[in-house]
Amino acid sequence: MASLLSVNVGMPKDVAWHGKTVHTGIWKTPVGGPRMVRRLNLDGDGQGDLAGHGGEMRAVLVYQAESIAYWREYLGREESDDFGYGVFGENFTVDGLADDEVCIGDRYRIGEAEFEVTQPRVTCYRVGLRIGEPALPSLLVQHHRPGFYLRVITEGHVRAGDRIERTRRGPHALTVADVDALLYLPGRDRGRLEAAVDIPALSPGWRQSFLDLLEGDLEGGGSAGGDGSARGGGEAGGDGAGGAGTAVAPAIGTEPGWSGFRPLRVEAVVPESSTIASVYLAAPDGAELPPARAGQYLTLRIPEAGDPPPIRSYSLSSAPGGRAYRISVKREGVVSSYVHTKLRPGTRLRAGGPAVGGCRRDAGAGDAAPARGRAERTRRVVAAFRAQFRPAGVRAGGAPVARGAAVLT
C-alpha cells in the first residue's frame, strides 16, 4: 500500500535568478508531527505565484520518492546533499502513487483528510531554478513524471507514515501522465480529449484548454487519423494538417488557461515574396512576451477572417529575445489570403501560448470532408461540456450574470 513519507512546507521568499528577483515558494522543508491540511493549503505553507500554484484545485502538490531517486541518478546528483524530500517543491513525498497509475478524479484518504486528484503539476521554470537544471520542466513532461495536485475534500491532520488508501477511482481511467502528455505533447487522440473534458474533477483551466483543442480542431479543419493518432505536423505552408488538438496547446511550463488565448496586436505585415508574408505581433500594452524558442508555433484566432473566427497555427520565426513574435504565412487558402490582403497594423488577434509540435496550415475542403462525421460528434461533445461546465458568472452565449457559486463541487 502507498504511504506518506514526508510532509513538506515552506513560505515564499525572494530568490536571485538570471539577474532578476523571483518570489517563489518552491523551497519546502520536511516537518515532523501532525500537520493540518485545510481547503486551500497546509498550515505553514505558501506559494509565491498564485496564478500557477495554490488555490482550491491545487491545494497540495504530490511527488514520488521513486521519481526523486530517478532524477537523482539521471542528473548525476547521487552525491548531492540537497536532493531529498521536498526538493521538487512537493508538499507530500509519497511511496507509490506513480504518475502512470494515479488517475484524474481518484480520491485518497491520508490520515484524517481525504483528497481528490485534479491535474498534473505544471512544470514551470521554478522547479529548474530550485534544482539548478533549466531543462527540467521539459524533462518532467518528456519522461512522464510531472507529479500532481490534490483538492482537499475533507480537512484534517496528516503526518509522515500515514497510509494512503484509494477511496474512489476517477472516470475514464486517464492517468496523470496521460493527461499531461495529452496537453503538452504531439499526437493527441480526439477520443481522449473528449474523455478528459468529461472528468468533473479536472481543474477548470485544463478543461478549458482541452475544449479549446477540440474546438480548434473543428474550426481549423484538422482531423485525427483512424487510429486516433495525429497526422502531419508540417511547417506553416507545408503539407501536413495537424491532428486533433494541435491548435491551442500551451508551451510546456505554461499553466493551462492563459485562458486559451490572449490578445496580441499586429505591429507589421511585411511581404517577403509573392507568396510569403511575415506578421509581427506584440502585446497590446507593450508587456514582455515569453521568449520564442526554436521549434515553437503560435496559434491565432482571427476574428475578421470568418464566422466563427478560424483558428490557425504558424511556426514562430522570431529571433531569440525579440520583443515581438514573427510568423511567416504562405498564401494558399482563405485564411492566409486574408492575412496577405486585409490584415493591417493595429489589428488585434487572439493567440494561444507558444507551443512545441506540428503546425496546421490552411485546410481546404478536401481536408475537412472525410472528417465530417467525427467533427459533428466532437461539436456536440464540446457544446455539451461548455454548457455543463460554464464558468460562474456567464450565461449561454457569454452574457454575464451576477457572481455566484463555484463551477464544480
PDB file of C-alpha atoms in Angstrom, residues 64-361:
ATOM      1  CA  GLN A  64       7.008  10.336  -5.607  1.00  0.00           C
ATOM      2  CA  ALA A  65      10.184   9.243  -3.813  1.00  0.00           C
ATOM      3  CA  GLU A  66      10.810   6.893  -6.725  1.00  0.00           C
ATOM      4  CA  SER A  67      10.819   9.836  -9.147  1.00  0.00           C
ATOM      5  CA  ILE A  68      13.177  11.806  -6.910  1.00  0.00           C
ATOM      6  CA  ALA A  69      15.551   8.822  -6.978  1.00  0.00           C
ATOM      7  CA  TYR A  70      15.137   8.583 -10.761  1.00  0.00           C
ATOM      8  CA  TRP A  71      16.149  12.220 -11.269  1.00  0.00           C
ATOM      9  CA  ARG A  72      18.994  11.956  -8.777  1.00  0.00           C
ATOM     10  CA  GLU A  73      20.533   9.256 -10.977  1.00  0.00           C
ATOM     11  CA  TYR A  74      19.546  10.794 -14.320  1.00  0.00           C
ATOM     12  CA  LEU A  75      21.052  14.176 -13.405  1.00  0.00           C
ATOM     13  CA  GLY A  76      24.137  12.657 -11.778  1.00  0.00           C
ATOM     14  CA  ARG A  77      23.269  14.042  -8.356  1.00  0.00           C
ATOM     15  CA  GLU A  78      23.825  10.872  -6.305  1.00  0.00           C
ATOM     16  CA  GLU A  79      26.267  12.677  -4.006  1.00  0.00           C
ATOM     17  CA  SER A  80      24.154  15.808  -3.594  1.00  0.00           C
ATOM     18  CA  ASP A  81      23.157  16.753  -0.051  1.00  0.00           C
ATOM     19  CA  ASP A  82      20.301  18.873  -1.393  1.00  0.00           C
ATOM     20  CA  PHE A  83      18.217  16.308  -3.241  1.00  0.00           C
ATOM     21  CA  GLY A  84      15.913  14.906  -0.595  1.00  0.00           C
ATOM     22  CA  TYR A  85      12.232  15.090   0.253  1.00  0.00           C
ATOM     23  CA  GLY A  86      10.664  18.384  -0.776  1.00  0.00           C
ATOM     24  CA  VAL A  87      13.309  19.194  -3.412  1.00  0.00           C
ATOM     25  CA  PHE A  88      10.701  19.309  -6.197  1.00  0.00           C
ATOM     26  CA  GLY A  89       8.538  21.706  -4.196  1.00  0.00           C
ATOM     27  CA  GLU A  90       6.115  18.954  -3.257  1.00  0.00           C
ATOM     28  CA  ASN A  91       4.030  19.048  -0.084  1.00  0.00           C
ATOM     29  CA  PHE A  92       3.673  15.266   0.078  1.00  0.00           C
ATOM     30  CA  THR A  93       6.540  12.954  -0.775  1.00  0.00           C
ATOM     31  CA  VAL A  94       4.985   9.534  -1.231  1.00  0.00           C
ATOM     32  CA  ASP A  95       5.902   5.905  -1.672  1.00  0.00           C
ATOM     33  CA  GLY A  96       3.799   4.676  -4.604  1.00  0.00           C
ATOM     34  CA  LEU A  97       1.161   6.726  -6.489  1.00  0.00           C
ATOM     35  CA  ALA A  98       3.128   6.747  -9.756  1.00  0.00           C
ATOM     36  CA  ASP A  99       2.030   9.268 -12.380  1.00  0.00           C
ATOM     37  CA  ASP A 100       1.254   6.450 -14.816  1.00  0.00           C
ATOM     38  CA  GLU A 101      -1.030   4.748 -12.271  1.00  0.00           C
ATOM     39  CA  VAL A 102      -2.883   7.572 -10.493  1.00  0.00           C
ATOM     40  CA  CYS A 103      -5.888   8.869 -12.447  1.00  0.00           C
ATOM     41  CA  ILE A 104      -7.504  12.297 -12.560  1.00  0.00           C
ATOM     42  CA  GLY A 105     -10.559  12.085 -10.298  1.00  0.00           C
ATOM     43  CA  ASP A 106      -9.088   9.424  -7.992  1.00  0.00           C
ATOM     44  CA  ARG A 107      -9.750  10.078  -4.310  1.00  0.00           C
ATOM     45  CA  TYR A 108      -7.407   9.133  -1.466  1.00  0.00           C
ATOM     46  CA  ARG A 109      -7.646   9.090   2.301  1.00  0.00           C
ATOM     47  CA  ILE A 110      -4.477  10.122   4.155  1.00  0.00           C
ATOM     48  CA  GLY A 111      -4.633  10.399   7.929  1.00  0.00           C
ATOM     49  CA  GLU A 112      -7.784  12.339   8.829  1.00  0.00           C
ATOM     50  CA  ALA A 113      -8.095  14.017   5.438  1.00  0.00           C
ATOM     51  CA  GLU A 114      -9.475  12.989   2.045  1.00  0.00           C
ATOM     52  CA  PHE A 115      -8.205  14.319  -1.272  1.00  0.00           C
ATOM     53  CA  GLU A 116      -9.071  14.291  -4.988  1.00  0.00           C
ATOM     54  CA  VAL A 117      -6.587  14.327  -7.889  1.00  0.00           C
ATOM     55  CA  THR A 118      -7.303  17.379 -10.076  1.00  0.00           C
ATOM     56  CA  GLN A 119      -4.440  17.873 -12.548  1.00  0.00           C
ATOM     57  CA  PRO A 120      -0.785  17.190 -13.323  1.00  0.00           C
ATOM     58  CA  ARG A 121       1.753  19.596 -11.985  1.00  0.00           C
ATOM     59  CA  VAL A 122       2.524  22.452 -14.375  1.00  0.00           C
ATOM     60  CA  THR A 123       6.298  22.236 -14.539  1.00  0.00           C
ATOM     61  CA  CYS A 124       7.222  25.914 -14.676  1.00  0.00           C
ATOM     62  CA  TYR A 125      10.764  27.262 -14.658  1.00  0.00           C
ATOM     63  CA  ARG A 126      10.844  27.461 -10.855  1.00  0.00           C
ATOM     64  CA  VAL A 127      11.500  23.739 -10.489  1.00  0.00           C
ATOM     65  CA  GLY A 128      14.534  24.187 -12.748  1.00  0.00           C
ATOM     66  CA  LEU A 129      15.581  27.166 -10.650  1.00  0.00           C
ATOM     67  CA  ARG A 130      15.290  25.133  -7.443  1.00  0.00           C
ATOM     68  CA  ILE A 131      17.377  22.205  -8.700  1.00  0.00           C
ATOM     69  CA  GLY A 132      19.717  24.169 -10.945  1.00  0.00           C
ATOM     70  CA  GLU A 133      18.614  22.378 -14.129  1.00  0.00           C
ATOM     71  CA  PRO A 134      16.939  24.824 -16.571  1.00  0.00           C
ATOM     72  CA  ALA A 135      15.782  21.996 -18.862  1.00  0.00           C
ATOM     73  CA  LEU A 136      13.997  20.159 -16.057  1.00  0.00           C
ATOM     74  CA  PRO A 137      10.457  21.472 -16.781  1.00  0.00           C
ATOM     75  CA  SER A 138      10.557  19.928 -20.250  1.00  0.00           C
ATOM     76  CA  LEU A 139      12.242  16.765 -18.973  1.00  0.00           C
ATOM     77  CA  LEU A 140       9.480  16.159 -16.427  1.00  0.00           C
ATOM     78  CA  VAL A 141       6.929  16.137 -19.256  1.00  0.00           C
ATOM     79  CA  GLN A 142       9.035  14.132 -21.693  1.00  0.00           C
ATOM     80  CA  HIS A 143       9.808  11.466 -19.075  1.00  0.00           C
ATOM     81  CA  HIS A 144       6.150  11.370 -17.925  1.00  0.00           C
ATOM     82  CA  ARG A 145       6.989  12.278 -14.311  1.00  0.00           C
ATOM     83  CA  PRO A 146       5.248  15.610 -13.594  1.00  0.00           C
ATOM     84  CA  GLY A 147       3.654  14.874 -10.199  1.00  0.00           C
ATOM     85  CA  PHE A 148       0.128  16.031  -9.464  1.00  0.00           C
ATOM     86  CA  TYR A 149      -2.133  18.283  -7.431  1.00  0.00           C
ATOM     87  CA  LEU A 150      -4.828  17.399  -4.910  1.00  0.00           C
ATOM     88  CA  ARG A 151      -8.024  19.143  -3.904  1.00  0.00           C
ATOM     89  CA  VAL A 152      -8.959  18.795  -0.234  1.00  0.00           C
ATOM     90  CA  ILE A 153     -12.322  17.044   0.132  1.00  0.00           C
ATOM     91  CA  THR A 154     -12.170  16.632   3.913  1.00  0.00           C
ATOM     92  CA  GLU A 155      -9.851  18.741   6.057  1.00  0.00           C
ATOM     93  CA  GLY A 156      -7.787  17.046   8.739  1.00  0.00           C
ATOM     94  CA  HIS A 157      -4.356  16.243  10.134  1.00  0.00           C
ATOM     95  CA  VAL A 158      -1.774  14.227   8.240  1.00  0.00           C
ATOM     96  CA  ARG A 159       1.726  13.111   9.205  1.00  0.00           C
ATOM     97  CA  ALA A 160       4.650  11.202   7.763  1.00  0.00           C
ATOM     98  CA  GLY A 161       3.992   7.472   7.998  1.00  0.00           C
ATOM     99  CA  ASP A 162       0.251   7.690   7.252  1.00  0.00           C
ATOM    100  CA  ARG A 163      -1.086   5.030   4.906  1.00  0.00           C
ATOM    101  CA  ILE A 164      -2.681   6.181   1.659  1.00  0.00           C
ATOM    102  CA  GLU A 165      -5.938   4.459   0.747  1.00  0.00           C
ATOM    103  CA  ARG A 166      -7.778   5.000  -2.514  1.00  0.00           C
ATOM    104  CA  THR A 167     -11.482   5.573  -1.850  1.00  0.00           C
ATOM    105  CA  ARG A 168     -12.716   6.235  -5.387  1.00  0.00           C
ATOM    106  CA  ARG A 169     -11.481   5.688  -8.943  1.00  0.00           C
ATOM    107  CA  GLY A 170     -11.749   8.564 -11.416  1.00  0.00           C
ATOM    108  CA  PRO A 171     -13.879   8.139 -14.564  1.00  0.00           C
ATOM    109  CA  HIS A 172     -12.277   7.112 -17.864  1.00  0.00           C
ATOM    110  CA  ALA A 173      -9.057   5.933 -16.143  1.00  0.00           C
ATOM    111  CA  LEU A 174      -6.928   8.746 -17.592  1.00  0.00           C
ATOM    112  CA  THR A 175      -3.693   8.805 -15.636  1.00  0.00           C
ATOM    113  CA  VAL A 176      -1.763  11.898 -14.604  1.00  0.00           C
ATOM    114  CA  ALA A 177       0.905  11.044 -17.184  1.00  0.00           C
ATOM    115  CA  ASP A 178      -1.772  10.534 -19.871  1.00  0.00           C
ATOM    116  CA  VAL A 179      -3.391  13.907 -19.234  1.00  0.00           C
ATOM    117  CA  ASP A 180      -0.065  15.744 -19.058  1.00  0.00           C
ATOM    118  CA  ALA A 181       1.036  14.282 -22.407  1.00  0.00           C
ATOM    119  CA  LEU A 182      -2.394  14.983 -23.909  1.00  0.00           C
ATOM    120  CA  LEU A 183      -1.893  18.700 -23.359  1.00  0.00           C
ATOM    121  CA  TYR A 184       1.824  19.195 -23.899  1.00  0.00           C
ATOM    122  CA  LEU A 185       2.987  16.511 -26.349  1.00  0.00           C
ATOM    123  CA  PRO A 186       2.072  15.941 -30.020  1.00  0.00           C
ATOM    124  CA  GLY A 187      -0.004  13.063 -31.365  1.00  0.00           C
ATOM    125  CA  ARG A 188      -3.231  13.731 -29.462  1.00  0.00           C
ATOM    126  CA  ASP A 189      -6.194  11.381 -29.596  1.00  0.00           C
ATOM    127  CA  ARG A 190      -9.564  13.098 -30.058  1.00  0.00           C
ATOM    128  CA  GLY A 191     -11.332  10.404 -28.019  1.00  0.00           C
ATOM    129  CA  ARG A 192      -9.029  11.052 -25.076  1.00  0.00           C
ATOM    130  CA  LEU A 193      -9.626  14.792 -25.338  1.00  0.00           C
ATOM    131  CA  GLU A 194     -13.359  14.147 -25.154  1.00  0.00           C
ATOM    132  CA  ALA A 195     -12.848  11.801 -22.194  1.00  0.00           C
ATOM    133  CA  ALA A 196     -10.708  14.375 -20.383  1.00  0.00           C
ATOM    134  CA  VAL A 197     -13.357  17.113 -20.502  1.00  0.00           C
ATOM    135  CA  ASP A 198     -15.834  14.562 -19.103  1.00  0.00           C
ATOM    136  CA  ILE A 199     -13.903  14.244 -15.808  1.00  0.00           C
ATOM    137  CA  PRO A 200     -15.647  16.506 -13.247  1.00  0.00           C
ATOM    138  CA  ALA A 201     -12.562  16.636 -11.005  1.00  0.00           C
ATOM    139  CA  LEU A 202     -10.293  18.076 -13.713  1.00  0.00           C
ATOM    140  CA  SER A 203      -9.205  21.645 -12.962  1.00  0.00           C
ATOM    141  CA  PRO A 204     -11.173  24.248 -14.964  1.00  0.00           C
ATOM    142  CA  GLY A 205      -8.054  25.621 -16.661  1.00  0.00           C
ATOM    143  CA  TRP A 206      -7.123  22.200 -18.027  1.00  0.00           C
ATOM    144  CA  ARG A 207     -10.700  21.533 -19.145  1.00  0.00           C
ATOM    145  CA  GLN A 208     -10.741  24.895 -20.933  1.00  0.00           C
ATOM    146  CA  SER A 209      -7.538  24.048 -22.764  1.00  0.00           C
ATOM    147  CA  PHE A 210      -8.869  20.657 -23.875  1.00  0.00           C
ATOM    148  CA  LEU A 211     -12.131  22.241 -25.057  1.00  0.00           C
ATOM    149  CA  ASP A 212     -10.097  24.799 -26.999  1.00  0.00           C
ATOM    150  CA  LEU A 213      -8.106  21.988 -28.580  1.00  0.00           C
ATOM    151  CA  LEU A 214     -11.309  20.251 -29.641  1.00  0.00           C
ATOM    152  CA  GLU A 215     -12.828  23.459 -30.974  1.00  0.00           C
ATOM    153  CA  GLY A 216      -9.606  24.371 -32.741  1.00  0.00           C
ATOM    154  CA  ASP A 217      -9.662  21.021 -34.481  1.00  0.00           C
ATOM    155  CA  LEU A 218     -13.205  21.689 -35.701  1.00  0.00           C
ATOM    156  CA  GLU A 219     -12.590  25.252 -36.835  1.00  0.00           C
ATOM    157  CA  GLY A 220      -9.209  24.505 -38.379  1.00  0.00           C
ATOM    158  CA  GLY A 221     -10.464  21.567 -40.410  1.00  0.00           C
ATOM    159  CA  GLY A 222      -7.963  19.092 -38.927  1.00  0.00           C
ATOM    160  CA  SER A 223      -8.812  15.536 -38.040  1.00  0.00           C
ATOM    161  CA  ALA A 224      -7.357  12.602 -36.218  1.00  0.00           C
ATOM    162  CA  GLY A 225      -6.303   9.534 -38.098  1.00  0.00           C
ATOM    163  CA  GLY A 226      -8.337   6.365 -37.903  1.00  0.00           C
ATOM    164  CA  ASP A 227      -6.170   5.046 -35.107  1.00  0.00           C
ATOM    165  CA  GLY A 228      -6.567   8.279 -33.165  1.00  0.00           C
ATOM    166  CA  SER A 229      -3.013   9.458 -33.824  1.00  0.00           C
ATOM    167  CA  ALA A 230      -2.247  12.885 -35.227  1.00  0.00           C
ATOM    168  CA  ARG A 231      -1.324  13.241 -38.866  1.00  0.00           C
ATOM    169  CA  GLY A 232       1.193  15.516 -40.464  1.00  0.00           C
ATOM    170  CA  GLY A 233       2.988  18.143 -38.450  1.00  0.00           C
ATOM    171  CA  GLY A 234       4.371  20.341 -41.212  1.00  0.00           C
ATOM    172  CA  GLU A 235       5.615  23.883 -41.004  1.00  0.00           C
ATOM    173  CA  ALA A 236       3.235  26.705 -41.845  1.00  0.00           C
ATOM    174  CA  GLY A 237       2.566  26.403 -45.520  1.00  0.00           C
ATOM    175  CA  GLY A 238       3.776  22.798 -45.525  1.00  0.00           C
ATOM    176  CA  ASP A 239       1.950  19.640 -46.395  1.00  0.00           C
ATOM    177  CA  GLY A 240       0.785  18.371 -43.015  1.00  0.00           C
ATOM    178  CA  ALA A 241      -2.555  19.114 -41.432  1.00  0.00           C
ATOM    179  CA  GLY A 242      -2.320  18.927 -37.665  1.00  0.00           C
ATOM    180  CA  GLY A 243      -4.130  16.192 -35.810  1.00  0.00           C
ATOM    181  CA  ALA A 244      -6.739  16.653 -33.144  1.00  0.00           C
ATOM    182  CA  GLY A 245      -5.745  19.267 -30.679  1.00  0.00           C
ATOM    183  CA  THR A 246      -2.644  20.757 -32.287  1.00  0.00           C
ATOM    184  CA  ALA A 247      -4.380  24.116 -32.363  1.00  0.00           C
ATOM    185  CA  VAL A 248      -4.142  25.574 -28.901  1.00  0.00           C
ATOM    186  CA  ALA A 249      -1.648  23.654 -26.799  1.00  0.00           C
ATOM    187  CA  PRO A 250       0.327  25.797 -24.356  1.00  0.00           C
ATOM    188  CA  ALA A 251       4.087  25.538 -24.145  1.00  0.00           C
ATOM    189  CA  ILE A 252       5.490  23.174 -21.531  1.00  0.00           C
ATOM    190  CA  GLY A 253       5.579  25.016 -18.232  1.00  0.00           C
ATOM    191  CA  THR A 254       2.618  27.220 -19.167  1.00  0.00           C
ATOM    192  CA  GLU A 255      -0.363  26.935 -16.872  1.00  0.00           C
ATOM    193  CA  PRO A 256      -3.344  25.890 -18.984  1.00  0.00           C
ATOM    194  CA  GLY A 257      -5.836  28.676 -19.139  1.00  0.00           C
ATOM    195  CA  TRP A 258      -3.616  31.530 -20.459  1.00  0.00           C
ATOM    196  CA  SER A 259      -7.385  31.317 -20.841  1.00  0.00           C
ATOM    197  CA  GLY A 260      -6.846  29.565 -24.116  1.00  0.00           C
ATOM    198  CA  PHE A 261      -5.993  32.850 -25.858  1.00  0.00           C
ATOM    199  CA  ARG A 262      -4.681  36.334 -25.064  1.00  0.00           C
ATOM    200  CA  PRO A 263      -4.767  39.478 -27.225  1.00  0.00           C
ATOM    201  CA  LEU A 264      -1.816  40.354 -29.450  1.00  0.00           C
ATOM    202  CA  ARG A 265      -1.554  43.423 -31.660  1.00  0.00           C
ATOM    203  CA  VAL A 266      -0.308  43.290 -35.251  1.00  0.00           C
ATOM    204  CA  GLU A 267       2.784  45.501 -35.418  1.00  0.00           C
ATOM    205  CA  ALA A 268       3.585  44.999 -39.094  1.00  0.00           C
ATOM    206  CA  VAL A 269       2.829  42.822 -42.122  1.00  0.00           C
ATOM    207  CA  VAL A 270       5.912  42.516 -44.324  1.00  0.00           C
ATOM    208  CA  PRO A 271       5.803  40.825 -47.784  1.00  0.00           C
ATOM    209  CA  GLU A 272       8.795  38.521 -48.123  1.00  0.00           C
ATOM    210  CA  SER A 273       7.881  37.237 -51.605  1.00  0.00           C
ATOM    211  CA  SER A 274       4.828  36.891 -53.838  1.00  0.00           C
ATOM    212  CA  THR A 275       3.524  34.044 -51.645  1.00  0.00           C
ATOM    213  CA  ILE A 276       5.099  34.638 -48.187  1.00  0.00           C
ATOM    214  CA  ALA A 277       4.320  37.415 -45.684  1.00  0.00           C
ATOM    215  CA  SER A 278       5.773  37.910 -42.222  1.00  0.00           C
ATOM    216  CA  VAL A 279       3.468  39.132 -39.466  1.00  0.00           C
ATOM    217  CA  TYR A 280       4.926  40.798 -36.364  1.00  0.00           C
ATOM    218  CA  LEU A 281       2.862  40.556 -33.166  1.00  0.00           C
ATOM    219  CA  ALA A 282       3.301  42.195 -29.756  1.00  0.00           C
ATOM    220  CA  ALA A 283       1.372  42.587 -26.510  1.00  0.00           C
ATOM    221  CA  PRO A 284      -1.112  45.494 -26.749  1.00  0.00           C
ATOM    222  CA  ASP A 285       0.275  47.063 -23.568  1.00  0.00           C
ATOM    223  CA  GLY A 286       3.903  46.607 -24.606  1.00  0.00           C
ATOM    224  CA  ALA A 287       4.492  43.937 -21.955  1.00  0.00           C
ATOM    225  CA  GLU A 288       7.284  41.431 -22.477  1.00  0.00           C
ATOM    226  CA  LEU A 289       6.184  38.190 -24.136  1.00  0.00           C
ATOM    227  CA  PRO A 290       7.579  34.764 -23.220  1.00  0.00           C
ATOM    228  CA  PRO A 291      10.740  34.255 -25.301  1.00  0.00           C
ATOM    229  CA  ALA A 292      10.321  32.405 -28.585  1.00  0.00           C
ATOM    230  CA  ARG A 293      12.235  29.147 -28.866  1.00  0.00           C
ATOM    231  CA  ALA A 294      13.239  27.013 -31.803  1.00  0.00           C
ATOM    232  CA  GLY A 295      10.515  24.651 -32.991  1.00  0.00           C
ATOM    233  CA  GLN A 296       7.598  26.517 -31.413  1.00  0.00           C
ATOM    234  CA  TYR A 297       4.409  27.548 -33.158  1.00  0.00           C
ATOM    235  CA  LEU A 298       1.826  30.215 -32.364  1.00  0.00           C
ATOM    236  CA  THR A 299      -1.916  29.615 -32.610  1.00  0.00           C
ATOM    237  CA  LEU A 300      -4.085  32.518 -33.740  1.00  0.00           C
ATOM    238  CA  ARG A 301      -7.821  33.133 -33.684  1.00  0.00           C
ATOM    239  CA  ILE A 302      -8.523  35.608 -36.483  1.00  0.00           C
ATOM    240  CA  PRO A 303     -11.915  37.317 -35.931  1.00  0.00           C
ATOM    241  CA  GLU A 304     -12.299  39.066 -39.302  1.00  0.00           C
ATOM    242  CA  ALA A 305     -11.372  36.061 -41.445  1.00  0.00           C
ATOM    243  CA  GLY A 306     -14.586  34.089 -40.962  1.00  0.00           C
ATOM    244  CA  ASP A 307     -17.593  33.272 -38.796  1.00  0.00           C
ATOM    245  CA  PRO A 308     -16.896  31.571 -36.479  1.00  0.00           C
ATOM    246  CA  PRO A 309     -13.400  33.050 -36.329  1.00  0.00           C
ATOM    247  CA  PRO A 310     -10.967  30.490 -37.778  1.00  0.00           C
ATOM    248  CA  ILE A 311      -8.009  29.188 -35.818  1.00  0.00           C
ATOM    249  CA  ARG A 312      -4.647  28.544 -37.455  1.00  0.00           C
ATOM    250  CA  SER A 313      -1.185  27.672 -36.164  1.00  0.00           C
ATOM    251  CA  TYR A 314       2.032  29.007 -37.689  1.00  0.00           C
ATOM    252  CA  SER A 315       5.698  28.419 -36.910  1.00  0.00           C
ATOM    253  CA  LEU A 316       7.433  31.172 -34.979  1.00  0.00           C
ATOM    254  CA  SER A 317      10.316  32.655 -36.944  1.00  0.00           C
ATOM    255  CA  SER A 318      11.236  35.232 -34.313  1.00  0.00           C
ATOM    256  CA  ALA A 319      14.814  35.981 -33.396  1.00  0.00           C
ATOM    257  CA  PRO A 320      15.613  34.820 -29.830  1.00  0.00           C
ATOM    258  CA  GLY A 321      14.960  37.581 -27.336  1.00  0.00           C
ATOM    259  CA  GLY A 322      12.972  39.730 -29.721  1.00  0.00           C
ATOM    260  CA  ARG A 323      10.232  41.988 -28.327  1.00  0.00           C
ATOM    261  CA  ALA A 324       7.690  40.823 -30.902  1.00  0.00           C
ATOM    262  CA  TYR A 325       6.730  37.428 -32.282  1.00  0.00           C
ATOM    263  CA  ARG A 326       7.109  36.864 -36.018  1.00  0.00           C
ATOM    264  CA  ILE A 327       5.212  34.298 -38.039  1.00  0.00           C
ATOM    265  CA  SER A 328       5.685  33.656 -41.749  1.00  0.00           C
ATOM    266  CA  VAL A 329       2.492  32.795 -43.645  1.00  0.00           C
ATOM    267  CA  LYS A 330       2.316  31.180 -47.080  1.00  0.00           C
ATOM    268  CA  ARG A 331      -0.676  32.253 -49.174  1.00  0.00           C
ATOM    269  CA  GLU A 332      -2.584  29.085 -50.033  1.00  0.00           C
ATOM    270  CA  GLY A 333      -6.089  29.249 -48.539  1.00  0.00           C
ATOM    271  CA  VAL A 334      -8.889  31.505 -47.347  1.00  0.00           C
ATOM    272  CA  VAL A 335      -7.318  32.474 -44.023  1.00  0.00           C
ATOM    273  CA  SER A 336      -3.812  33.028 -45.370  1.00  0.00           C
ATOM    274  CA  SER A 337      -5.283  35.126 -48.198  1.00  0.00           C
ATOM    275  CA  TYR A 338      -6.930  37.325 -45.565  1.00  0.00           C
ATOM    276  CA  VAL A 339      -3.589  37.673 -43.782  1.00  0.00           C
ATOM    277  CA  HIS A 340      -1.883  38.710 -47.040  1.00  0.00           C
ATOM    278  CA  THR A 341      -4.503  41.136 -48.310  1.00  0.00           C
ATOM    279  CA  LYS A 342      -6.512  42.530 -45.401  1.00  0.00           C
ATOM    280  CA  LEU A 343      -4.576  42.202 -42.135  1.00  0.00           C
ATOM    281  CA  ARG A 344      -3.294  45.617 -41.055  1.00  0.00           C
ATOM    282  CA  PRO A 345      -1.059  47.013 -38.282  1.00  0.00           C
ATOM    283  CA  GLY A 346      -3.097  47.729 -35.178  1.00  0.00           C
ATOM    284  CA  THR A 347      -5.425  44.756 -35.670  1.00  0.00           C
ATOM    285  CA  ARG A 348      -5.904  42.709 -32.543  1.00  0.00           C
ATOM    286  CA  LEU A 349      -5.842  38.919 -32.751  1.00  0.00           C
ATOM    287  CA  ARG A 350      -6.217  36.271 -30.075  1.00  0.00           C
ATOM    288  CA  ALA A 351      -3.275  33.922 -29.542  1.00  0.00           C
ATOM    289  CA  GLY A 352      -2.608  30.706 -27.667  1.00  0.00           C
ATOM    290  CA  GLY A 353       0.764  30.445 -25.951  1.00  0.00           C
ATOM    291  CA  PRO A 354       3.816  29.327 -27.945  1.00  0.00           C
ATOM    292  CA  ALA A 355       3.961  25.549 -28.095  1.00  0.00           C
ATOM    293  CA  VAL A 356       6.142  22.795 -29.486  1.00  0.00           C
ATOM    294  CA  GLY A 357       4.803  20.415 -32.107  1.00  0.00           C
ATOM    295  CA  GLY A 358       3.206  20.318 -35.550  1.00  0.00           C
ATOM    296  CA  CYS A 359       1.556  23.355 -37.129  1.00  0.00           C
ATOM    297  CA  ARG A 360      -1.686  23.441 -39.046  1.00  0.00           C
ATOM    298  CA  ARG A 361      -1.754  25.036 -42.468  1.00  0.00           C
TER     299      ARG A 361
END
